[in-house]
């Protein structure tokens, strides 16, 4: 997280309102964009911020400069995402304008951007834990390397992914920010363990190669992950179903908490007890 910068995740196409505008224009902007606040600019210089709450009990003809916040927190494009997260949590501000040393508007970074920067983060511990599990269960020595894999050769082990996360992975790949996927390499086969959203995103973008952590098994044994793929009738990335966010089991689980007792969503599976479990 420390290596990720604001410039990598900020939105550069920013809706703004002019300092010379009125409350009425801000109301129209809220209706047209569904945003709840905007940087206020004088040309390209950020001079303030105005939010929907600033419009309460204000006459529509009130000038923006009289009701905007003059003292606002801004971010530098080289600022670490971790620092932005701290500012957002401590201040309660959901969006920070991103400016250069001249206070010229470059973009905007939101709490959603911070969350997106952390989804599907791959850590070395995740890779080594999987290797240790394979070694203990099958009494074999796996070997680790890092390199390119061809997307069309990957055998998926997860039958469903979710559209909201897929959109995030597409954005990251376009920005060159995607984490490596994790695959198990066997004789004549690449088994996808972690990175199903990234792999489908690459497929949709026409990208044929992804960077991967490659765990090589030289013995020709059948893993639980392969049995999972066979049971789900998965043969390629194209067999993965993309579901709308509203059907995400965690969302369904949240609704079920009201009056039906505690429900554990089916995505909350034991971690690495057996390679037949999904670890994406």
XYZ file of C-alpha atoms in Angstrom:
280
model
C 0.000 0.000 0.000
C 2.917 2.357 0.736
C 4.113 2.103 -2.890
C 0.741 3.061 -4.361
C 0.367 6.742 -5.156
C -2.548 9.131 -5.549
C -1.679 9.726 -9.214
C -2.286 6.026 -9.928
C -5.855 5.940 -8.598
C -7.222 9.492 -8.815
C -9.969 10.429 -11.259
C -8.701 13.018 -13.728
C -12.049 13.888 -15.337
C -13.400 16.041 -12.512
C -16.726 17.873 -12.370
C -16.225 21.346 -10.907
C -18.218 24.510 -10.289
C -16.897 28.037 -10.937
C -16.349 30.504 -8.114
C -18.586 32.910 -10.034
C -21.522 30.476 -9.978
C -24.573 30.359 -7.742
C -26.215 27.827 -5.451
C -28.746 27.147 -8.208
C -25.962 26.017 -10.565
C -24.613 23.678 -7.896
C -28.074 22.159 -7.453
C -28.254 21.524 -11.207
C -24.777 19.988 -11.102
C -25.829 17.619 -8.308
C -28.889 16.539 -10.305
C -26.911 16.046 -13.518
C -23.925 14.186 -12.076
C -25.264 12.518 -8.896
C -22.181 13.834 -7.071
C -22.704 15.369 -3.640
C -19.899 17.897 -3.814
C -17.500 19.681 -6.154
C -14.181 21.498 -6.107
C -14.706 25.206 -6.687
C -12.313 26.649 -9.230
C -11.144 29.999 -10.498
C -10.061 28.919 -13.958
C -8.020 25.810 -13.098
C -7.030 26.989 -9.607
C -8.808 25.273 -6.722
C -10.167 27.914 -4.354
C -12.660 25.917 -2.303
C -15.114 23.050 -2.092
C -18.902 23.020 -1.973
C -21.060 20.142 -0.782
C -24.788 19.467 -0.795
C -25.004 20.301 2.919
C -23.717 23.812 2.167
C -26.914 24.449 0.200
C -29.279 23.901 3.128
C -31.450 26.956 3.869
C -29.589 28.956 1.189
C -31.339 31.057 -1.451
C -30.698 29.683 -4.982
C -29.164 32.984 -6.079
C -26.519 32.957 -3.338
C -23.020 33.166 -4.859
C -20.894 30.052 -4.528
C -17.984 32.024 -3.086
C -20.121 32.985 -0.068
C -21.091 29.446 0.937
C -18.160 27.288 -0.184
C -15.559 25.914 2.224
C -12.413 28.010 1.891
C -10.151 25.876 4.057
C -10.027 22.471 2.422
C -7.702 19.491 2.545
C -6.027 18.638 -0.753
C -3.729 15.837 -1.875
C -0.477 15.823 -3.802
C -0.291 13.381 -6.746
C 2.822 11.751 -5.194
C 1.098 11.221 -1.848
C 0.921 7.579 -0.718
C -2.502 5.930 -0.766
C -1.906 4.902 2.853
C -1.614 8.581 3.839
C -4.811 9.425 1.975
C -6.582 6.624 3.844
C -5.468 8.107 7.166
C -6.686 11.582 6.187
C -10.071 10.275 5.050
C -10.570 8.225 8.210
C -9.521 10.985 10.606
C -11.244 13.889 8.882
C -14.413 12.177 7.666
C -13.886 13.781 4.245
C -14.816 11.427 1.423
C -13.070 13.193 -1.476
C -9.815 15.123 -1.728
C -9.002 17.391 -4.676
C -5.562 16.595 -6.096
C -3.490 19.684 -6.934
C 0.049 20.613 -7.926
C 2.292 23.150 -6.206
C 0.349 25.990 -7.912
C -3.007 24.706 -6.597
C -4.003 23.750 -10.146
C -6.578 20.948 -10.220
C -5.181 17.627 -11.448
C -7.850 15.199 -10.253
C -9.795 13.940 -7.271
C -9.215 10.959 -4.966
C -12.090 9.393 -3.023
C -12.567 6.795 -0.319
C -13.826 4.457 -3.063
C -10.510 4.838 -4.901
C -8.645 3.922 -1.715
C -10.750 0.779 -1.252
C -10.277 -0.161 -4.910
C -6.506 0.097 -4.529
C -6.576 -2.701 -1.944
C -8.952 -5.244 -3.506
C -7.236 -8.479 -4.532
C -3.893 -7.407 -3.088
C -1.352 -10.225 -3.410
C 1.123 -10.651 -0.574
C 4.195 -12.932 -0.447
C 2.669 -14.566 2.635
C -0.289 -15.686 0.550
C 1.981 -17.388 -1.972
C 4.239 -19.059 0.589
C 1.289 -20.261 2.635
C -0.130 -22.028 -0.408
C 3.258 -23.594 -1.179
C 3.531 -24.839 2.398
C 0.061 -26.388 2.194
C 0.887 -28.211 -1.028
C 4.151 -29.496 0.433
C 2.516 -30.773 3.618
C -0.484 -32.406 1.938
C 1.321 -34.088 -0.933
C 4.858 -34.466 0.444
C 6.372 -32.829 -2.621
C 8.626 -29.829 -3.138
C 7.001 -26.928 -5.071
C 9.194 -24.309 -6.765
C 8.405 -20.604 -7.018
C 9.157 -18.233 -9.877
C 7.662 -15.066 -11.323
C 6.943 -14.561 -14.991
C 4.339 -14.263 -17.761
C 1.473 -16.691 -18.314
C -0.901 -16.901 -21.260
C -4.442 -16.111 -20.218
C -6.097 -18.579 -22.609
C -4.124 -21.470 -21.063
C -5.327 -20.842 -17.501
C -7.607 -23.400 -15.866
C -10.004 -21.474 -13.574
C -11.032 -22.871 -10.207
C -13.778 -20.333 -9.471
C -17.042 -20.358 -11.394
C -18.329 -16.868 -10.542
C -16.971 -13.347 -10.252
C -18.678 -10.009 -9.635
C -19.128 -7.111 -12.017
C -18.105 -4.347 -9.606
C -14.774 -6.009 -8.860
C -14.290 -6.811 -12.543
C -14.675 -3.119 -13.403
C -12.037 -2.308 -10.796
C -9.616 -4.844 -12.281
C -10.203 -3.498 -15.802
C -9.366 -0.008 -14.529
C -6.186 -1.250 -12.829
C -4.977 -3.181 -15.867
C -5.482 -0.121 -18.067
C -3.448 1.889 -15.544
C -0.750 -0.793 -15.325
C -1.526 -1.383 -11.641
C -2.741 -4.990 -11.612
C -1.171 -7.349 -9.097
C 0.293 -10.631 -10.406
C -2.035 -13.614 -10.444
C -1.102 -16.839 -8.669
C -0.958 -20.060 -10.688
C 0.140 -23.626 -10.097
C 2.137 -25.016 -12.995
C 1.910 -28.738 -13.658
C 3.100 -30.700 -16.665
C 0.981 -29.316 -19.519
C -1.337 -27.265 -17.279
C -1.576 -23.863 -15.543
C -4.103 -23.849 -12.691
C -5.381 -20.403 -11.703
C -5.486 -20.083 -7.923
C -5.808 -16.341 -7.318
C -6.754 -13.617 -9.802
C -9.958 -14.677 -11.535
C -11.241 -11.096 -11.805
C -7.900 -9.973 -13.250
C -7.859 -12.830 -15.765
C -11.384 -12.115 -17.023
C -10.528 -8.406 -17.191
C -7.471 -9.188 -19.315
C -9.564 -11.405 -21.569
C -12.114 -8.637 -22.127
C -9.365 -6.141 -22.900
C -7.741 -8.487 -25.395
C -4.621 -8.865 -23.250
C -3.024 -12.254 -23.791
C -0.279 -12.232 -21.141
C -0.437 -11.610 -17.382
C 2.371 -11.433 -14.855
C 2.127 -14.287 -12.345
C 3.606 -15.943 -9.315
C 4.169 -19.443 -10.653
C 4.233 -22.350 -8.205
C 5.663 -25.283 -10.142
C 4.867 -28.875 -9.271
C 6.964 -31.349 -11.224
C 5.087 -34.445 -10.066
C 2.027 -35.439 -12.092
C -0.504 -35.633 -9.256
C -4.118 -34.488 -9.203
C -4.810 -31.534 -6.917
C -8.068 -30.731 -5.195
C -8.218 -27.564 -7.271
C -8.337 -29.635 -10.422
C -11.180 -31.736 -9.043
C -13.005 -28.498 -8.213
C -12.588 -27.246 -11.784
C -13.855 -30.564 -13.144
C -16.877 -30.569 -10.825
C -17.749 -27.016 -11.933
C -17.199 -27.918 -15.595
C -14.540 -25.228 -15.955
C -12.098 -25.514 -18.816
C -11.111 -21.925 -19.621
C -11.505 -18.333 -18.414
C -14.497 -17.985 -20.747
C -16.439 -20.420 -18.545
C -16.485 -17.995 -15.600
C -19.855 -16.354 -14.986
C -19.966 -12.619 -14.259
C -22.629 -11.689 -11.723
C -24.165 -8.319 -10.990
C -23.089 -6.798 -7.681
C -26.617 -7.060 -6.286
C -26.250 -10.860 -6.323
C -23.010 -10.856 -4.322
C -23.409 -13.338 -1.421
C -21.988 -10.839 1.072
C -24.749 -8.388 0.172
C -27.383 -11.096 0.487
C -25.879 -12.080 3.834
C -26.192 -8.536 5.128
C -29.931 -8.546 4.420
C -30.365 -11.944 6.047
C -28.977 -10.748 9.374
C -32.271 -9.020 10.140
C -34.366 -11.602 11.966
C -32.958 -14.810 10.482
C -29.960 -15.332 12.719
C -26.299 -15.252 11.771
C -25.627 -16.407 8.241
C -22.125 -17.200 6.992
C -21.884 -16.344 3.274
C -20.638 -19.168 1.085
C -17.538 -17.162 0.194
C -16.268 -17.371 3.785
C -14.459 -20.685 3.410
C -11.565 -22.076 5.457
C -8.256 -20.555 4.466
C -5.801 -22.947 2.788
C -6.876 -26.109 4.543
C -6.782 -27.906 1.217
C -5.921 -26.793 -2.329
C -9.469 -27.718 -3.342
C -10.608 -24.549 -1.587
C -10.723 -21.302 -3.559
C -8.195 -18.703 -2.488
C -8.982 -15.855 -4.899
